[in-house]
Amino acid sequence: MITAAQRHAALIDSLIQSGELVDDRLIAAFRATPRHLFIPEVGALTVHGTVLDARTSPEAWLAAVYSDDAIITQVDDGDPTRRRHLPTSSSSAPTIMARMLEAADLGDGQRVLEIGTGTGWNAALLAARLGDTNVTSVEVDPAVLAGARSALAAAGRSPATHLRDGALGYPPGAPYDRTIATCSVTRVPRAWIEQTRVGGLVVTPWTAMEGAGVLAPLTVAEDGSASGHFRGGLGFMLLRSQRMPDVPPHGLDAEPDETRVVDEDVISPLTEFATAFPITFMVPSWRMGLRSMGTGMGLWLSATDGPSWARVYPYGDEWAVEQGGPRSLWDEVERATAEWGALGAPDHDRFGLTVAPDERHRLWLDTPDGPGWDFVLPDR
C-alpha cells in the first residue's frame, strides 16, 4: 500500500511539474500541509458520487484524497430532508487551489482574509505560508466550521476562524493585503473591496451564472474600485447568499410564440466553456441548462427578469429552436455569439472585470478602456 506521505509528495511533485506551483515558499507550504488531514474519514464523496470510507477502504480513500480532484464534504447544506443531493461544501482540486494561491502573489508578512473555511486545508496552506496570526478565515456553516477547526487543530495550525456570512468579510481585522474567496460570486461584495488595502488583491472565482466561471484577481484602487484580467476557467459553488432561487425555469412545457429549424448544431457551443463563457455575460439576466427531451438532449434558456424562455433540441438532422415571452432570448444569444465572433472569438483570459465604487460590474476585452459590457446582475 502506498503511504499517505508518498501520495502527498507525489501530488506536490505533479503540481510543480505541471507549472501550477512555482513559488518556493508556497511549495514549502504545500509540502508541510498534507491534504488527508482535512478530509473526513467518513461521509465524503468523490465528484462521481463514490462514497469514501477510510475505515473500510483506506487505500481507496487515500487514492481519492490525493487525486487531483475535488472531494465533496457536504451535500444539501447538511440537511438530510432536502434530498436534492447537491454539493454544498468541498475540498477543491489541488490544481485549482495552487492556481488561486499563485494568483494571490503572496508575500512575507501579508495579512489575508479567506472567505469560506470549508475543510480548512486552504486556511492551513495560507497559515503555513504566512504564519497563523496573519490568516483570518470566515465560514457561514457552523457544522463545516466545526470540522475545519478540528482538522486545523489536529494539523497544528491556528489561524483565526469565525462563524460569519462571507459576504460581509470580517471588519475587525481589516485592512487585509489579500482577500481570497473559496466560493464563486456573480457580484463581488463591496465589503471585500473595502476591507482590502489599496494595491491589495481580491482573488475570487467569478461567474455570470452557475457553471462557466473564471479566476478573477482584482487589484483595489484608491477610488474604491477593483479591476483585473481573468485567469483560467474553473467552477466553484456560489456564495450562499448569491445562489439562484430554487425555482423551475420558465417555459419548460409552454407553447412557443416562435418556432424555427436551423441546420447547424447550436447546442454544443453553449455547453463548451470557451464559447459559452463570453455569452453568459454578453446576454443579460438569464440562465441555462441541459434537459432530456423526446428527441435527445436539449438546452433550455430562462430569463431571470421575467417570463421569457427558449428551448433548443435535436430535430432529425437539424435543430429546433422555440422561444416565448417578452424577450426573444434566443435572438439575444445569436446576436451575442455574432458579436463575439466579430471580435475575433477571443479566449476568456483576454477578458477582465472592473467593479466600480457604486458596485457596477463592467466586463471588458483586453483593457479596462476596451470594448465592454455592463453586467446586469441576476435577480434573486
Short mmCIF file of C-alpha atoms in Angstrom, two decimals:
data_model
loop_
_atom_site.label_atom_id
_atom_site.label_comp_id
_atom_site.label_asym_id
_atom_site.label_seq_id
_atom_site.Cartn_x
_atom_site.Cartn_y
_atom_site.Cartn_z
CA MET A 1 0.00 0.00 0.00
CA ILE A 2 1.31 3.44 -0.95
CA THR A 3 1.52 5.58 2.18
CA ALA A 4 -0.16 8.95 2.68
CA ALA A 5 3.28 10.61 2.81
CA GLN A 6 4.26 9.08 -0.53
CA ARG A 7 0.98 10.09 -2.15
CA HIS A 8 1.29 13.60 -0.74
CA ALA A 9 4.84 14.01 -2.06
CA ALA A 10 3.80 12.71 -5.48
CA LEU A 11 0.86 15.13 -5.65
CA ILE A 12 3.04 18.15 -4.87
CA ASP A 13 5.65 16.97 -7.39
CA SER A 14 2.96 16.77 -10.06
CA LEU A 15 1.75 20.32 -9.28
CA ILE A 16 5.31 21.58 -9.68
CA GLN A 17 5.87 19.66 -12.91
CA SER A 18 2.61 20.97 -14.39
CA GLY A 19 3.64 24.56 -13.62
CA GLU A 20 0.75 25.20 -11.25
CA LEU A 21 3.10 25.56 -8.26
CA VAL A 22 6.06 27.87 -8.85
CA ASP A 23 6.71 29.98 -5.74
CA ASP A 24 9.25 28.24 -3.48
CA ARG A 25 7.60 29.41 -0.25
CA LEU A 26 4.22 28.22 -1.48
CA ILE A 27 5.71 24.87 -2.49
CA ALA A 28 7.08 24.53 1.04
CA ALA A 29 3.62 25.32 2.47
CA PHE A 30 2.04 22.59 0.32
CA ARG A 31 4.70 20.08 1.34
CA ALA A 32 4.14 20.91 5.02
CA THR A 33 0.34 20.56 4.82
CA PRO A 34 -0.94 17.08 3.85
CA ARG A 35 -4.42 17.08 2.35
CA HIS A 36 -5.57 13.90 4.10
CA LEU A 37 -5.60 15.70 7.46
CA PHE A 38 -8.53 17.80 6.19
CA ILE A 39 -10.77 15.18 4.56
CA PRO A 40 -13.34 13.43 6.79
CA GLU A 41 -12.65 9.72 7.20
CA VAL A 42 -16.36 9.01 6.77
CA GLY A 43 -19.04 10.73 4.73
CA ALA A 44 -17.07 12.37 1.93
CA LEU A 45 -17.77 11.68 -1.75
CA THR A 46 -15.78 11.79 -4.97
CA VAL A 47 -17.05 14.11 -7.71
CA HIS A 48 -18.56 10.99 -9.31
CA GLY A 49 -20.58 10.24 -6.18
CA THR A 50 -18.48 7.36 -4.81
CA VAL A 51 -18.76 7.16 -1.03
CA LEU A 52 -15.38 7.34 0.72
CA ASP A 53 -14.71 5.49 3.98
CA ALA A 54 -11.20 5.41 5.42
CA ARG A 55 -12.15 2.71 7.93
CA THR A 56 -13.42 0.09 5.49
CA SER A 57 -11.49 1.09 2.33
CA PRO A 58 -8.39 3.01 3.45
CA GLU A 59 -6.48 2.61 0.19
CA ALA A 60 -9.40 3.83 -1.95
CA TRP A 61 -9.88 6.74 0.48
CA LEU A 62 -6.21 7.79 0.23
CA ALA A 63 -6.20 7.40 -3.55
CA ALA A 64 -9.20 9.73 -3.83
CA VAL A 65 -7.78 12.24 -1.36
CA TYR A 66 -4.52 12.51 -3.29
CA SER A 67 -6.06 12.60 -6.73
CA ASP A 68 -6.22 15.97 -8.46
CA ASP A 69 -9.97 16.17 -7.98
CA ALA A 70 -12.39 17.90 -5.68
CA ILE A 71 -13.74 15.92 -2.73
CA ILE A 72 -17.35 16.65 -1.74
CA THR A 73 -17.67 17.01 2.02
CA GLN A 74 -21.27 18.20 2.36
CA VAL A 75 -24.48 17.93 0.33
CA ASP A 76 -27.72 19.90 0.68
CA ASP A 77 -26.22 22.13 3.39
CA GLY A 78 -26.13 19.07 5.64
CA ASP A 79 -29.93 18.84 5.68
CA PRO A 80 -30.98 15.19 5.04
CA THR A 81 -34.60 16.19 4.44
CA ARG A 82 -33.79 18.15 1.27
CA ARG A 83 -32.76 15.08 -0.78
CA ARG A 84 -31.54 17.10 -3.77
CA HIS A 85 -28.03 15.67 -3.48
CA LEU A 86 -26.42 18.97 -4.42
CA PRO A 87 -22.82 19.52 -3.25
CA THR A 88 -22.64 22.46 -0.84
CA SER A 89 -19.10 22.19 0.56
CA SER A 90 -15.95 20.54 -0.73
CA SER A 91 -12.20 20.36 -0.79
CA SER A 92 -11.25 21.92 -4.12
CA ALA A 93 -8.98 20.13 -6.58
CA PRO A 94 -5.32 20.70 -5.64
CA THR A 95 -4.54 22.17 -9.07
CA ILE A 96 -7.23 24.82 -8.56
CA MET A 97 -6.01 25.65 -5.07
CA ALA A 98 -2.44 26.02 -6.29
CA ARG A 99 -3.59 28.23 -9.16
CA MET A 100 -5.55 30.50 -6.82
CA LEU A 101 -2.75 30.85 -4.28
CA GLU A 102 -0.18 31.55 -7.01
CA ALA A 103 -2.52 34.22 -8.43
CA ALA A 104 -2.70 35.81 -4.97
CA ASP A 105 1.03 36.66 -5.24
CA LEU A 106 1.57 36.11 -1.53
CA GLY A 107 4.42 37.88 0.24
CA ASP A 108 6.01 37.57 3.66
CA GLY A 109 4.12 39.40 6.37
CA GLN A 110 0.94 39.82 4.37
CA ARG A 111 -2.41 39.53 6.13
CA VAL A 112 -5.10 37.51 4.41
CA LEU A 113 -8.85 37.18 4.78
CA GLU A 114 -10.19 33.87 3.48
CA ILE A 115 -13.88 33.67 2.55
CA GLY A 116 -15.11 30.13 3.13
CA THR A 117 -13.09 27.99 5.56
CA GLY A 118 -14.50 24.75 4.14
CA THR A 119 -12.36 21.79 5.18
CA GLY A 120 -9.63 24.11 6.49
CA TRP A 121 -6.95 22.91 4.05
CA ASN A 122 -6.63 26.24 2.22
CA ALA A 123 -6.53 28.14 5.53
CA ALA A 124 -3.79 25.78 6.70
CA LEU A 125 -1.80 26.35 3.50
CA LEU A 126 -2.09 30.11 3.98
CA ALA A 127 -1.04 29.78 7.60
CA ALA A 128 1.95 27.65 6.65
CA ARG A 129 3.00 30.28 4.11
CA LEU A 130 2.28 33.45 6.09
CA GLY A 131 2.01 32.41 9.74
CA ASP A 132 -1.13 31.62 11.72
CA THR A 133 -1.55 35.15 13.08
CA ASN A 134 -1.70 36.61 9.56
CA VAL A 135 -4.66 34.49 8.42
CA THR A 136 -8.34 35.11 9.18
CA SER A 137 -10.99 32.78 7.77
CA VAL A 138 -14.79 33.05 7.88
CA GLU A 139 -17.36 30.32 7.31
CA VAL A 140 -21.16 30.58 7.17
CA ASP A 141 -21.97 26.97 8.08
CA PRO A 142 -21.46 26.03 11.75
CA ALA A 143 -21.03 22.30 11.09
CA VAL A 144 -18.48 22.93 8.34
CA LEU A 145 -16.60 25.36 10.57
CA ALA A 146 -16.53 22.90 13.45
CA GLY A 147 -14.98 20.26 11.21
CA ALA A 148 -12.40 22.72 9.90
CA ARG A 149 -11.43 23.85 13.38
CA SER A 150 -10.93 20.26 14.48
CA ALA A 151 -8.79 19.48 11.43
CA LEU A 152 -6.72 22.65 11.81
CA ALA A 153 -6.01 21.88 15.46
CA ALA A 154 -5.02 18.30 14.62
CA ALA A 155 -2.65 19.65 11.96
CA GLY A 156 -1.08 22.05 14.47
CA ARG A 157 -2.41 25.19 12.78
CA SER A 158 -4.31 28.03 14.46
CA PRO A 159 -5.48 30.75 12.04
CA ALA A 160 -8.35 32.88 13.33
CA THR A 161 -11.68 31.36 12.27
CA HIS A 162 -15.10 32.96 12.64
CA LEU A 163 -18.70 31.89 12.02
CA ARG A 164 -19.91 34.61 9.71
CA ASP A 165 -21.56 35.30 6.35
CA GLY A 166 -18.62 35.58 3.98
CA ALA A 167 -20.32 38.34 2.01
CA LEU A 168 -19.69 40.63 4.98
CA GLY A 169 -15.99 39.92 5.25
CA TYR A 170 -14.51 40.45 8.71
CA PRO A 171 -14.11 44.18 9.52
CA PRO A 172 -12.25 43.80 12.86
CA GLY A 173 -9.16 42.52 11.06
CA ALA A 174 -9.21 44.95 8.13
CA PRO A 175 -7.45 46.14 6.11
CA TYR A 176 -6.08 42.96 4.56
CA ASP A 177 -3.38 42.62 1.93
CA ARG A 178 -5.33 39.85 0.25
CA THR A 179 -8.93 38.68 0.32
CA ILE A 180 -9.25 35.18 -1.12
CA ALA A 181 -12.63 33.56 -1.76
CA THR A 182 -13.10 29.81 -1.98
CA CYS A 183 -16.58 30.26 -3.43
CA SER A 184 -17.77 31.80 -6.65
CA VAL A 185 -19.64 35.10 -6.98
CA THR A 186 -21.58 36.95 -9.64
CA ARG A 187 -21.45 40.15 -7.57
CA VAL A 188 -18.14 40.91 -5.86
CA PRO A 189 -19.25 42.02 -2.37
CA ARG A 190 -18.44 45.63 -1.58
CA ALA A 191 -17.13 44.54 1.82
CA TRP A 192 -14.32 42.53 0.23
CA ILE A 193 -13.02 45.56 -1.66
CA GLU A 194 -13.44 47.95 1.26
CA GLN A 195 -11.60 45.60 3.62
CA THR A 196 -8.64 45.12 1.27
CA ARG A 197 -5.90 47.77 1.26
CA VAL A 198 -5.24 49.94 -1.78
CA GLY A 199 -2.95 47.98 -4.07
CA GLY A 200 -4.05 44.72 -2.47
CA LEU A 201 -5.83 41.89 -4.26
CA VAL A 202 -9.29 40.39 -4.08
CA VAL A 203 -8.89 36.90 -5.56
CA THR A 204 -12.20 35.26 -6.31
CA PRO A 205 -13.81 32.84 -8.72
CA TRP A 206 -16.31 34.83 -10.79
CA THR A 207 -19.22 33.66 -12.89
CA ALA A 208 -22.11 35.26 -14.74
CA MET A 209 -24.18 32.16 -13.98
CA GLU A 210 -23.64 28.84 -12.24
CA GLY A 211 -21.22 26.77 -14.28
CA ALA A 212 -18.86 28.66 -16.58
CA GLY A 213 -16.51 30.53 -14.25
CA VAL A 214 -13.06 32.11 -14.19
CA LEU A 215 -10.48 33.18 -11.62
CA ALA A 216 -10.54 36.94 -11.06
CA PRO A 217 -7.58 38.56 -9.25
CA LEU A 218 -8.76 42.17 -8.81
CA THR A 219 -6.42 44.98 -7.71
CA VAL A 220 -8.00 47.52 -5.36
CA ALA A 221 -7.55 51.15 -6.46
CA GLU A 222 -7.58 54.39 -4.46
CA ASP A 223 -11.04 55.31 -5.78
CA GLY A 224 -12.54 52.17 -4.25
CA SER A 225 -12.77 50.23 -7.50
CA ALA A 226 -11.19 46.83 -8.17
CA SER A 227 -10.08 45.55 -11.55
CA GLY A 228 -8.16 42.76 -13.23
CA HIS A 229 -7.83 40.23 -16.05
CA PHE A 230 -9.37 36.80 -15.73
CA ARG A 231 -7.08 33.80 -15.32
CA GLY A 232 -8.13 30.28 -16.18
CA GLY A 233 -11.51 28.62 -16.20
CA LEU A 234 -12.81 26.97 -13.04
CA GLY A 235 -16.05 26.11 -11.30
CA PHE A 236 -16.89 26.80 -7.65
CA MET A 237 -20.06 26.68 -5.59
CA LEU A 238 -21.72 30.07 -5.36
CA LEU A 239 -21.53 32.19 -2.23
CA ARG A 240 -24.65 31.06 -0.38
CA SER A 241 -26.27 34.49 -0.32
CA GLN A 242 -25.90 34.66 -4.13
CA ARG A 243 -27.43 31.32 -5.04
CA MET A 244 -30.15 31.35 -7.63
CA PRO A 245 -33.65 30.71 -6.21
CA ASP A 246 -34.62 27.06 -6.29
CA VAL A 247 -37.42 27.55 -8.78
CA PRO A 248 -38.01 25.84 -12.13
CA PRO A 249 -37.06 27.75 -15.27
CA HIS A 250 -39.70 29.36 -17.44
CA GLY A 251 -41.18 27.61 -20.41
CA LEU A 252 -40.19 24.00 -19.84
CA ASP A 253 -43.51 22.84 -21.24
CA ALA A 254 -45.08 26.07 -22.53
CA GLU A 255 -46.35 26.58 -26.07
CA PRO A 256 -43.84 28.70 -28.03
CA ASP A 257 -44.52 32.10 -29.56
CA GLU A 258 -42.00 31.28 -32.29
CA THR A 259 -40.50 28.08 -33.72
CA ARG A 260 -37.82 27.67 -36.34
CA VAL A 261 -35.42 24.98 -37.53
CA VAL A 262 -31.68 25.50 -38.06
CA ASP A 263 -29.25 23.21 -39.84
CA GLU A 264 -26.24 23.62 -37.55
CA ASP A 265 -25.58 22.38 -34.04
CA VAL A 266 -26.39 25.35 -31.81
CA ILE A 267 -26.33 23.36 -28.56
CA SER A 268 -22.65 22.37 -28.41
CA PRO A 269 -21.27 25.95 -28.38
CA LEU A 270 -23.33 26.70 -25.27
CA THR A 271 -22.11 23.58 -23.47
CA GLU A 272 -18.39 24.24 -24.05
CA PHE A 273 -16.60 26.70 -21.79
CA ALA A 274 -14.57 28.53 -24.44
CA THR A 275 -17.60 29.50 -26.49
CA ALA A 276 -20.17 29.71 -23.68
CA PHE A 277 -18.32 31.95 -21.22
CA PRO A 278 -18.47 35.26 -23.11
CA ILE A 279 -22.13 34.72 -23.99
CA THR A 280 -23.01 34.30 -20.30
CA PHE A 281 -22.28 37.99 -19.63
CA MET A 282 -22.98 39.48 -23.07
CA VAL A 283 -26.63 38.44 -22.71
CA PRO A 284 -28.17 39.97 -19.56
CA SER A 285 -30.25 38.28 -16.87
CA TRP A 286 -30.58 34.67 -17.94
CA ARG A 287 -29.59 31.13 -17.11
CA MET A 288 -29.47 27.85 -19.00
CA GLY A 289 -29.26 24.12 -18.51
CA LEU A 290 -29.47 20.76 -20.24
CA ARG A 291 -32.69 18.78 -20.32
CA SER A 292 -33.53 15.40 -21.81
CA MET A 293 -36.22 15.80 -24.45
CA GLY A 294 -38.01 13.32 -26.65
CA THR A 295 -35.52 13.72 -29.49
CA GLY A 296 -32.36 13.77 -27.36
CA MET A 297 -30.52 16.11 -25.04
CA GLY A 298 -31.76 19.67 -25.39
CA LEU A 299 -30.97 23.05 -23.91
CA TRP A 300 -33.31 25.38 -22.02
CA LEU A 301 -32.78 29.10 -21.53
CA SER A 302 -34.70 31.10 -18.97
CA ALA A 303 -34.69 34.85 -18.25
CA THR A 304 -34.21 35.87 -14.61
CA ASP A 305 -36.00 39.21 -15.09
CA GLY A 306 -39.32 37.90 -16.42
CA PRO A 307 -41.11 35.00 -18.12
CA SER A 308 -39.02 34.80 -21.30
CA TRP A 309 -37.57 31.46 -22.33
CA ALA A 310 -36.16 29.38 -25.18
CA ARG A 311 -35.77 25.67 -25.92
CA VAL A 312 -33.33 24.11 -28.37
CA TYR A 313 -33.36 20.39 -29.18
CA PRO A 314 -32.33 17.92 -31.89
CA TYR A 315 -34.84 17.58 -34.71
CA GLY A 316 -33.73 14.83 -37.05
CA ASP A 317 -30.52 16.06 -38.69
CA GLU A 318 -31.36 19.61 -37.68
CA TRP A 319 -32.15 21.54 -34.51
CA ALA A 320 -35.43 23.12 -33.45
CA VAL A 321 -35.48 26.47 -31.69
CA GLU A 322 -38.55 27.57 -29.74
CA GLN A 323 -38.93 30.72 -27.68
CA GLY A 324 -41.59 32.67 -25.86
CA GLY A 325 -42.16 35.65 -23.60
CA PRO A 326 -41.49 39.39 -23.98
CA ARG A 327 -37.77 38.88 -24.71
CA SER A 328 -36.65 36.91 -27.75
CA LEU A 329 -34.00 35.21 -25.66
CA TRP A 330 -32.54 33.01 -28.36
CA ASP A 331 -32.20 36.01 -30.69
CA GLU A 332 -30.17 37.74 -27.97
CA VAL A 333 -27.89 34.72 -27.73
CA GLU A 334 -27.41 34.70 -31.50
CA ARG A 335 -26.52 38.41 -31.53
CA ALA A 336 -24.04 37.97 -28.68
CA THR A 337 -22.44 34.99 -30.42
CA ALA A 338 -22.07 37.03 -33.61
CA GLU A 339 -20.56 39.93 -31.65
CA TRP A 340 -18.02 37.61 -30.00
CA GLY A 341 -17.12 36.19 -33.41
CA ALA A 342 -16.71 39.68 -34.89
CA LEU A 343 -14.23 40.47 -32.09
CA GLY A 344 -12.11 37.54 -33.23
CA ALA A 345 -13.55 34.88 -30.88
CA PRO A 346 -11.25 35.97 -28.02
CA ASP A 347 -10.32 33.48 -25.28
CA HIS A 348 -11.60 34.00 -21.75
CA ASP A 349 -8.24 35.27 -20.48
CA ARG A 350 -8.47 38.32 -22.73
CA PHE A 351 -11.48 39.48 -20.75
CA GLY A 352 -11.45 41.21 -17.37
CA LEU A 353 -13.71 42.76 -14.77
CA THR A 354 -13.91 46.17 -13.11
CA VAL A 355 -16.11 46.67 -10.06
CA ALA A 356 -16.85 50.38 -9.60
CA PRO A 357 -17.30 52.08 -6.21
CA ASP A 358 -21.06 52.16 -6.85
CA GLU A 359 -20.93 48.35 -7.37
CA ARG A 360 -21.43 48.47 -11.15
CA HIS A 361 -19.72 45.49 -12.76
CA ARG A 362 -18.21 46.04 -16.20
CA LEU A 363 -16.70 43.26 -18.30
CA TRP A 364 -14.07 44.32 -20.81
CA LEU A 365 -11.84 42.97 -23.55
CA ASP A 366 -8.04 43.37 -23.30
CA THR A 367 -8.02 46.61 -21.25
CA PRO A 368 -10.48 48.34 -18.91
CA ASP A 369 -10.91 51.02 -21.59
CA GLY A 370 -11.52 48.47 -24.33
CA PRO A 371 -14.83 47.11 -25.65
CA GLY A 372 -17.04 46.44 -22.67
CA TRP A 373 -20.35 45.20 -21.37
CA ASP A 374 -22.16 46.40 -18.28
CA PHE A 375 -23.00 43.23 -16.43
CA VAL A 376 -26.64 43.13 -15.39
CA LEU A 377 -26.64 41.36 -12.06
CA PRO A 378 -29.05 38.42 -11.86
CA ASP A 379 -32.28 38.94 -9.99
CA ARG A 380 -32.52 36.77 -6.88
#
